[in-house]
Coordinates of N, CA and C and ligand atoms in Angstrom, one line a residue:
M6 N -0.5 -26.9 21.3 CA 0.3 -26.1 20.3 C 0.1 -26.4 19.1
D7 N 0.5 -25.9 18.1 CA 0.4 -25.6 16.3 C 1.6 -26.6 16.0
V8 N 1.5 -27.6 15.2 CA 2.4 -28.1 14.3 C 2.6 -27.3 12.8
R9 N 3.5 -26.9 12.8 CA 4.0 -25.9 11.4 C 5.0 -26.7 10.7
Q10 N 5.1 -25.9 9.6 CA 6.2 -26.1 8.8 C 7.3 -25.0 8.9
C11 N 8.3 -25.0 9.6 CA 9.5 -24.2 9.6 C 9.6 -23.5 8.4
D12 N 9.8 -22.0 8.1 CA 9.6 -21.1 7.4 C 10.7 -21.0 6.6
F13 N 12.0 -21.9 7.5 CA 13.5 -21.6 6.9 C 13.7 -23.2 6.4
C14 N 13.9 -23.8 7.2 CA 14.4 -25.3 6.9 C 12.9 -26.3 6.6
R15 N 11.8 -26.0 6.4 CA 10.9 -26.6 6.0 C 10.4 -28.0 6.7
M16 N 11.2 -27.9 7.9 CA 10.7 -29.1 8.7 C 9.6 -28.9 9.7
P17 N 8.9 -29.7 9.8 CA 7.5 -29.7 11.0 C 8.2 -29.4 12.4
Y18 N 7.5 -28.2 12.9 CA 8.0 -28.4 14.3 C 6.8 -27.8 15.1
Q19 N 7.0 -27.8 16.8 CA 5.6 -27.2 17.4 C 5.9 -25.9 17.3
S20 N 5.1 -25.2 16.7 CA 5.0 -23.6 16.7 C 4.6 -23.0 18.1
T21 N 5.4 -22.1 18.3 CA 5.2 -21.2 19.8 C 4.8 -20.0 19.2
G22 N 4.5 -19.8 18.0 CA 4.1 -18.4 17.5 C 5.3 -17.8 16.5
K23 N 6.0 -18.5 16.6 CA 7.3 -17.9 15.4 C 6.9 -18.8 14.3
K24 N 7.6 -18.0 12.9 CA 7.6 -18.8 11.9 C 8.8 -19.5 11.6
I25 N 9.4 -19.7 12.3 CA 10.4 -20.7 12.0 C 11.1 -21.6 13.3
C26 N 11.7 -22.8 13.1 CA 11.6 -23.6 14.4 C 12.7 -23.3 15.4
G27 N 12.9 -23.7 16.5 CA 13.8 -23.3 17.4 C 15.4 -23.4 16.9
D28 N 15.6 -24.4 16.4 CA 17.2 -24.5 15.9 C 17.5 -23.8 14.7
C29 N 16.6 -23.4 13.6 CA 16.9 -22.1 13.0 C 17.0 -21.1 13.6
L30 N 16.0 -20.5 14.5 CA 16.1 -19.5 15.3 C 17.2 -19.1 15.8
L31 N 18.0 -20.1 16.5 CA 19.0 -20.3 17.2 C 20.3 -19.9 16.2
K32 N 20.4 -20.9 15.1 CA 21.3 -20.3 14.2 C 21.2 -19.6 13.3
L33 N 19.9 -18.9 12.9 CA 20.0 -17.1 12.4 C 20.5 -16.2 13.4
D34 N 20.4 -16.2 14.7 CA 20.5 -15.5 15.8 C 22.1 -15.3 15.8
E35 N 22.9 -16.6 15.8 CA 24.2 -16.6 15.8 C 24.7 -15.9 14.4
E36 N 24.1 -16.5 13.1 CA 24.6 -16.0 11.9 C 24.1 -14.3 12.0
F37 N 23.6 -13.9 12.4 CA 23.2 -12.4 12.5 C 24.2 -11.5 12.9
I38 N 24.7 -12.4 14.2 CA 25.7 -11.6 15.1 C 27.0 -11.6 14.2
A39 N 27.4 -12.7 13.6 CA 28.2 -12.7 12.7 C 28.3 -11.7 12.0
I40 N 27.4 -11.6 11.1 CA 27.2 -10.4 9.9 C 27.1 -9.2 10.6
R41 N 26.4 -8.5 11.4 CA 26.7 -7.4 12.4 C 27.9 -7.3 12.7
E42 N 28.4 -8.3 13.1 CA 30.2 -7.6 13.5 C 30.9 -7.5 12.3
Y43 N 31.0 -8.2 11.0 CA 31.5 -8.1 10.0 C 31.0 -6.6 9.4
L44 N 29.7 -6.1 9.4 CA 29.0 -5.0 8.9 C 29.7 -3.9 9.6
W45 N 30.0 -4.0 10.9 CA 30.5 -2.7 11.6 C 32.0 -2.5 11.2
E46 N 32.6 -3.4 11.1 CA 33.9 -3.5 10.2 C 34.0 -2.7 8.8
H47 N 33.1 -3.2 8.2 CA 33.0 -3.2 6.9 C 31.6 -3.2 6.0
D48 N 31.2 -1.7 6.3 CA 30.0 -1.3 5.9 C 29.9 -1.3 4.4
L49 N 28.5 -1.8 4.0 CA 28.0 -2.0 2.8 C 28.8 -2.9 2.3
A50 N 29.3 -3.9 2.8 CA 29.9 -5.1 1.9 C 28.9 -5.8 1.0
G51 N 29.3 -6.2 0.1 CA 28.3 -7.0 -0.7 C 28.2 -8.3 -0.1
I52 N 27.1 -8.8 -0.6 CA 26.5 -10.1 0.0 C 27.6 -11.5 -0.4
D53 N 28.0 -11.4 -1.3 CA 29.0 -12.8 -1.6 C 30.3 -12.3 -0.7
E54 N 30.6 -11.1 -0.6 CA 31.8 -10.8 0.5 C 31.4 -11.0 1.8
V55 N 29.9 -10.8 2.1 CA 29.7 -11.0 3.7 C 29.5 -12.5 3.9
S56 N 28.8 -13.1 2.9 CA 28.6 -14.6 3.0 C 30.0 -15.6 3.0
E57 N 31.3 -15.1 2.4 CA 32.5 -15.5 2.1 C 33.0 -15.5 3.7
A58 N 32.9 -14.1 3.9 CA 33.8 -13.7 5.2 C 33.4 -14.4 6.7
T59 N 32.2 -14.7 6.8 CA 31.2 -14.9 7.9 C 31.0 -16.4 7.8
G60 N 31.0 -16.9 6.6 CA 30.6 -18.4 6.4 C 29.2 -18.5 6.8
V61 N 28.1 -17.4 6.6 CA 26.6 -17.3 6.7 C 26.3 -17.7 5.0
S62 N 25.4 -18.9 5.1 CA 24.8 -19.0 3.5 C 24.0 -17.8 3.4
R63 N 24.0 -17.8 1.7 CA 23.3 -16.6 1.2 C 21.4 -17.0 1.4
K64 N 21.3 -18.2 1.7 CA 19.8 -18.3 2.1 C 19.5 -17.9 3.3
S65 N 20.7 -17.8 4.4 CA 20.2 -16.9 5.8 C 20.3 -15.7 5.4
I66 N 21.2 -15.2 4.7 CA 21.1 -13.4 4.5 C 19.7 -12.7 3.8
L67 N 19.4 -13.8 2.9 CA 18.0 -13.5 2.5 C 16.9 -13.5 3.4
Y68 N 16.9 -14.7 4.1 CA 16.1 -14.5 5.2 C 16.1 -13.6 6.2
L69 N 17.3 -13.1 6.7 CA 17.4 -12.1 7.6 C 17.1 -10.6 6.9
L70 N 17.2 -10.5 5.4 CA 16.4 -9.5 4.7 C 15.5 -9.1 4.9
K71 N 14.6 -10.4 4.6 CA 12.9 -10.9 4.4 C 12.3 -10.5 6.0
E72 N 13.3 -10.6 7.1 CA 12.7 -10.3 8.5 C 13.0 -8.9 8.9
E73 N 13.7 -8.1 7.8 CA 13.9 -6.5 8.1 C 15.2 -6.5 9.2
R74 N 16.1 -7.7 9.3 CA 17.2 -7.3 10.1 C 18.5 -7.0 9.7
L75 N 18.2 -6.9 8.0 CA 19.2 -6.5 7.3 C 18.6 -5.6 6.3
I76 N 19.3 -4.6 5.7 CA 18.9 -3.8 4.4 C 19.6 -4.3 3.4
V77 N 19.4 -4.4 2.1 CA 20.5 -4.4 1.0 C 20.1 -3.0 0.2
G78 N 21.0 -2.2 -0.4 CA 20.9 -1.0 -1.4 C 22.0 -1.2 -2.2
D79 N 21.6 -0.8 -3.3 CA 22.6 -0.3 -4.6 C 22.6 1.3 -4.5
D80 N 23.1 1.8 -5.6 CA 22.9 3.3 -6.0 C 21.7 3.8 -5.9
N81 N 20.7 2.9 -6.3 CA 19.3 3.3 -6.9 C 18.4 3.5 -5.3
G82 N 19.1 2.5 -4.1 CA 18.7 2.6 -3.1 C 17.9 1.0 -3.2
Y83 N 17.9 0.2 -4.1 CA 17.2 -1.0 -4.1 C 18.2 -2.0 -4.6
G84 N 18.5 -3.4 -3.7 CA 19.1 -4.5 -4.0 C 19.2 -5.1 -5.2
G85 N 19.3 -4.5 -5.9 CA 19.2 -5.2 -7.5 C 18.3 -6.1 -7.9
G86 N 17.1 -5.9 -7.5 CA 16.1 -6.8 -7.6 C 16.0 -8.4 -6.8
I87 N 16.9 -8.1 -5.6 CA 17.2 -9.4 -4.7 C 15.6 -9.4 -4.3
L88 N 15.4 -8.3 -3.6 CA 13.9 -8.3 -2.8 C 12.9 -7.9 -3.5
V89 N 11.9 -8.5 -3.6 CA 10.5 -7.7 -4.3 C 9.2 -7.8 -3.3
C90 N 8.3 -6.9 -3.5 CA 7.3 -6.9 -2.8 C 6.7 -7.8 -3.0
E91 N 6.1 -8.8 -2.2 CA 5.7 -10.0 -2.3 C 3.7 -9.9 -3.0
S92 N 3.4 -8.8 -2.8 CA 2.3 -8.3 -3.2 C 2.3 -7.6 -4.6
C93 N 3.1 -6.5 -5.0 CA 2.8 -6.0 -6.2 C 4.2 -6.1 -7.1
R94 N 5.6 -7.0 -6.6 CA 6.6 -7.1 -7.3 C 7.7 -6.0 -7.4
K95 N 7.4 -4.8 -6.8 CA 8.3 -3.9 -6.8 C 9.4 -3.9 -6.2
P96 N 10.7 -3.4 -6.4 CA 11.8 -3.8 -5.8 C 12.0 -3.4 -4.4
I97 N 12.5 -3.8 -3.3 CA 12.5 -3.0 -1.9 C 13.7 -3.7 -1.4
S98 N 14.1 -2.8 -0.2 CA 15.3 -2.9 0.3 C 15.5 -3.7 1.5
T99 N 14.3 -4.0 2.2 CA 13.9 -4.9 3.4 C 12.7 -5.7 3.4
G100 N 12.7 -6.7 4.1 CA 11.2 -7.1 4.5 C 10.6 -7.9 3.1
R101 N 9.4 -7.9 3.4 CA 8.4 -8.8 2.5 C 7.5 -7.8 1.7
M102 N 7.2 -6.5 1.8 CA 6.3 -5.6 1.4 C 6.9 -4.5 1.0
C103 N 6.4 -4.0 -0.1 CA 6.7 -2.3 0.0 C 5.8 -1.6 1.2
A104 N 6.4 -0.2 1.1 CA 5.4 0.6 2.3 C 4.1 0.8 2.0
G105 N 4.0 0.9 0.5 CA 2.5 0.8 0.1 C 1.6 -0.4 0.2
C106 N 2.1 -1.3 -0.2 CA 1.3 -2.6 0.2 C 0.9 -2.9 1.3
K107 N 2.1 -2.6 2.4 CA 2.3 -2.8 3.9 C 0.8 -2.0 4.3
K108 N 0.6 -0.9 4.2 CA -0.5 0.3 4.4 C -1.8 -0.5 4.2
E109 N -1.7 -1.0 3.0 CA -3.0 -1.4 2.5 C -3.4 -2.6 3.3
V110 N -2.5 -3.6 3.6 CA -2.4 -4.3 4.6 C -3.1 -4.5 5.7
L111 N -2.4 -3.4 6.5 CA -2.7 -2.8 7.5 C -4.0 -2.0 7.7
S112 N -4.8 -1.2 6.8 CA -5.8 -0.5 6.8 C -6.9 -1.7 6.6
A113 N -6.5 -2.4 5.7 CA -7.5 -3.8 5.7 C -8.0 -4.5 6.9
I114 N -6.8 -4.5 7.4 CA -7.2 -5.3 8.9 C -7.8 -4.4 9.9
Q115 N -7.6 -3.1 9.8 CA -8.2 -2.3 10.6 C -9.7 -2.1 10.8
E116 N -9.8 -2.1 9.4 CA -11.5 -2.1 8.9 C -12.0 -3.3 9.0
S117 N -11.4 -4.4 8.9 CA -11.9 -5.9 9.1 C -12.7 -5.9 7.9
V118 N -12.4 -5.6 6.9 CA -13.4 -5.8 5.4 C -13.1 -7.0 5.1
G119 N -12.6 -7.9 5.9 CA -12.3 -9.3 5.3 C -10.8 -9.7 4.5
P120 N -10.8 -10.3 3.7 CA -9.3 -10.7 2.9 C -8.8 -9.4 2.4
V121 N -7.7 -9.1 2.1 CA -7.1 -8.1 1.1 C -7.6 -8.2 -0.1
S122 N -7.9 -7.1 -0.6 CA -8.8 -7.1 -2.1 C -7.5 -8.1 -3.3
K123 N -6.1 -7.5 -3.1 CA -5.3 -8.2 -4.1 C -5.0 -9.5 -3.5
P124 N -4.9 -10.2 -4.7 CA -4.8 -11.9 -4.1 C -3.1 -11.8 -4.1
R125 N -2.8 -12.5 -2.9 CA -1.3 -12.6 -2.6 C -0.7 -13.6 -3.6
R126 N 0.4 -13.2 -4.4 CA 1.1 -14.1 -5.2 C 2.0 -14.9 -4.0
R127 N 2.1 -16.4 -4.4 CA 3.3 -17.3 -4.0 C 4.3 -16.2 -3.6
P128 N 5.1 -16.2 -2.5 CA 6.2 -16.0 -2.4 C 7.4 -16.5 -3.1
E129 N 8.4 -15.8 -3.6 CA 9.5 -16.6 -4.4 C 10.2 -17.5 -3.7
P130 N 10.6 -18.9 -4.0 CA 11.6 -19.8 -3.0 C 12.7 -19.3 -3.0
Y131 N 13.4 -19.5 -1.8 CA 15.0 -18.8 -1.7 C 15.7 -19.4 -2.8
E132 N 15.9 -18.8 -4.0 CA 16.6 -19.2 -5.0 C 18.1 -18.6 -4.9
E133 N 19.2 -19.2 -4.9 CA 20.4 -18.6 -4.7 C 20.9 -17.7 -6.0
E134 N 20.0 -18.0 -7.0 CA 20.2 -17.5 -8.5 C 19.6 -15.8 -8.4
N135 N 18.7 -15.8 -7.4 CA 18.3 -14.6 -7.1 C 19.4 -13.2 -6.8
F136 N 20.3 -13.9 -6.3 CA 21.3 -13.2 -6.2 C 22.3 -12.3 -7.0
K137 N 22.6 -11.6 -7.2 CA 23.7 -10.7 -8.2 C 24.8 -10.3 -7.5
G138 N 24.9 -10.4 -6.1 CA 26.2 -10.4 -5.6 C 26.8 -9.0 -5.7
V139 N 26.2 -8.1 -6.3 CA 26.7 -6.6 -6.2 C 26.0 -5.7 -5.2
A140 N 24.6 -6.2 -4.6 CA 23.9 -5.7 -3.9 C 24.9 -5.4 -2.3
K141 N 24.8 -4.3 -1.8 CA 25.1 -4.0 -0.4 C 24.6 -4.4 0.8
L142 N 25.0 -5.0 1.7 CA 24.2 -4.9 2.8 C 24.7 -4.1 4.0
Q143 N 23.2 -3.5 4.7 CA 23.4 -2.5 5.6 C 22.7 -3.1 6.9
L144 N 23.1 -2.4 8.0 CA 22.3 -3.0 9.3 C 21.3 -1.9 9.3
K145 N 19.9 -2.7 9.7 CA 19.0 -2.1 10.1 C 19.0 -0.8 11.2
G146 N 18.4 0.3 10.9 CA 18.2 1.5 11.7 C 20.0 2.2 11.4
K147 N 20.7 2.1 10.7 CA 22.0 3.0 10.8 C 21.6 3.8 9.9
Ligands
ZN206 ZN1 14.0 -24.9 10.9
ZN207 ZN1 3.8 -3.7 -3.1

């Protein structure tokens, strides 16, 4: 087994193919359930509101957004710049990359032409300041 650094808590752990350690996986699952229950009652609640009501940290909420388990959207359909494509920096509403860049990466893999042409910029650290508190959360698939 591989020893990797947990994507969430940054601690080393024995990887079983997941990006985060078992502790974080459990914690995030529980937090996701709490958020989901809150959003059933309060659709499009703001991130601050959800964080306060459920006790889930904003760091966790951002992680769930990046894992495409939650969607953030404002009147323009984007979460006030909370999430940006890790490749082209375009604002997105869920996940780590915009649809266009995802497609590029996929076709690059399918053609097996080696590394993706565009150099991948370092992902932004999970900074609380990135939140503007106005964005509305939605459940994926609603
Ligand atoms: Zn962890
Ligand atoms: Zn992009």
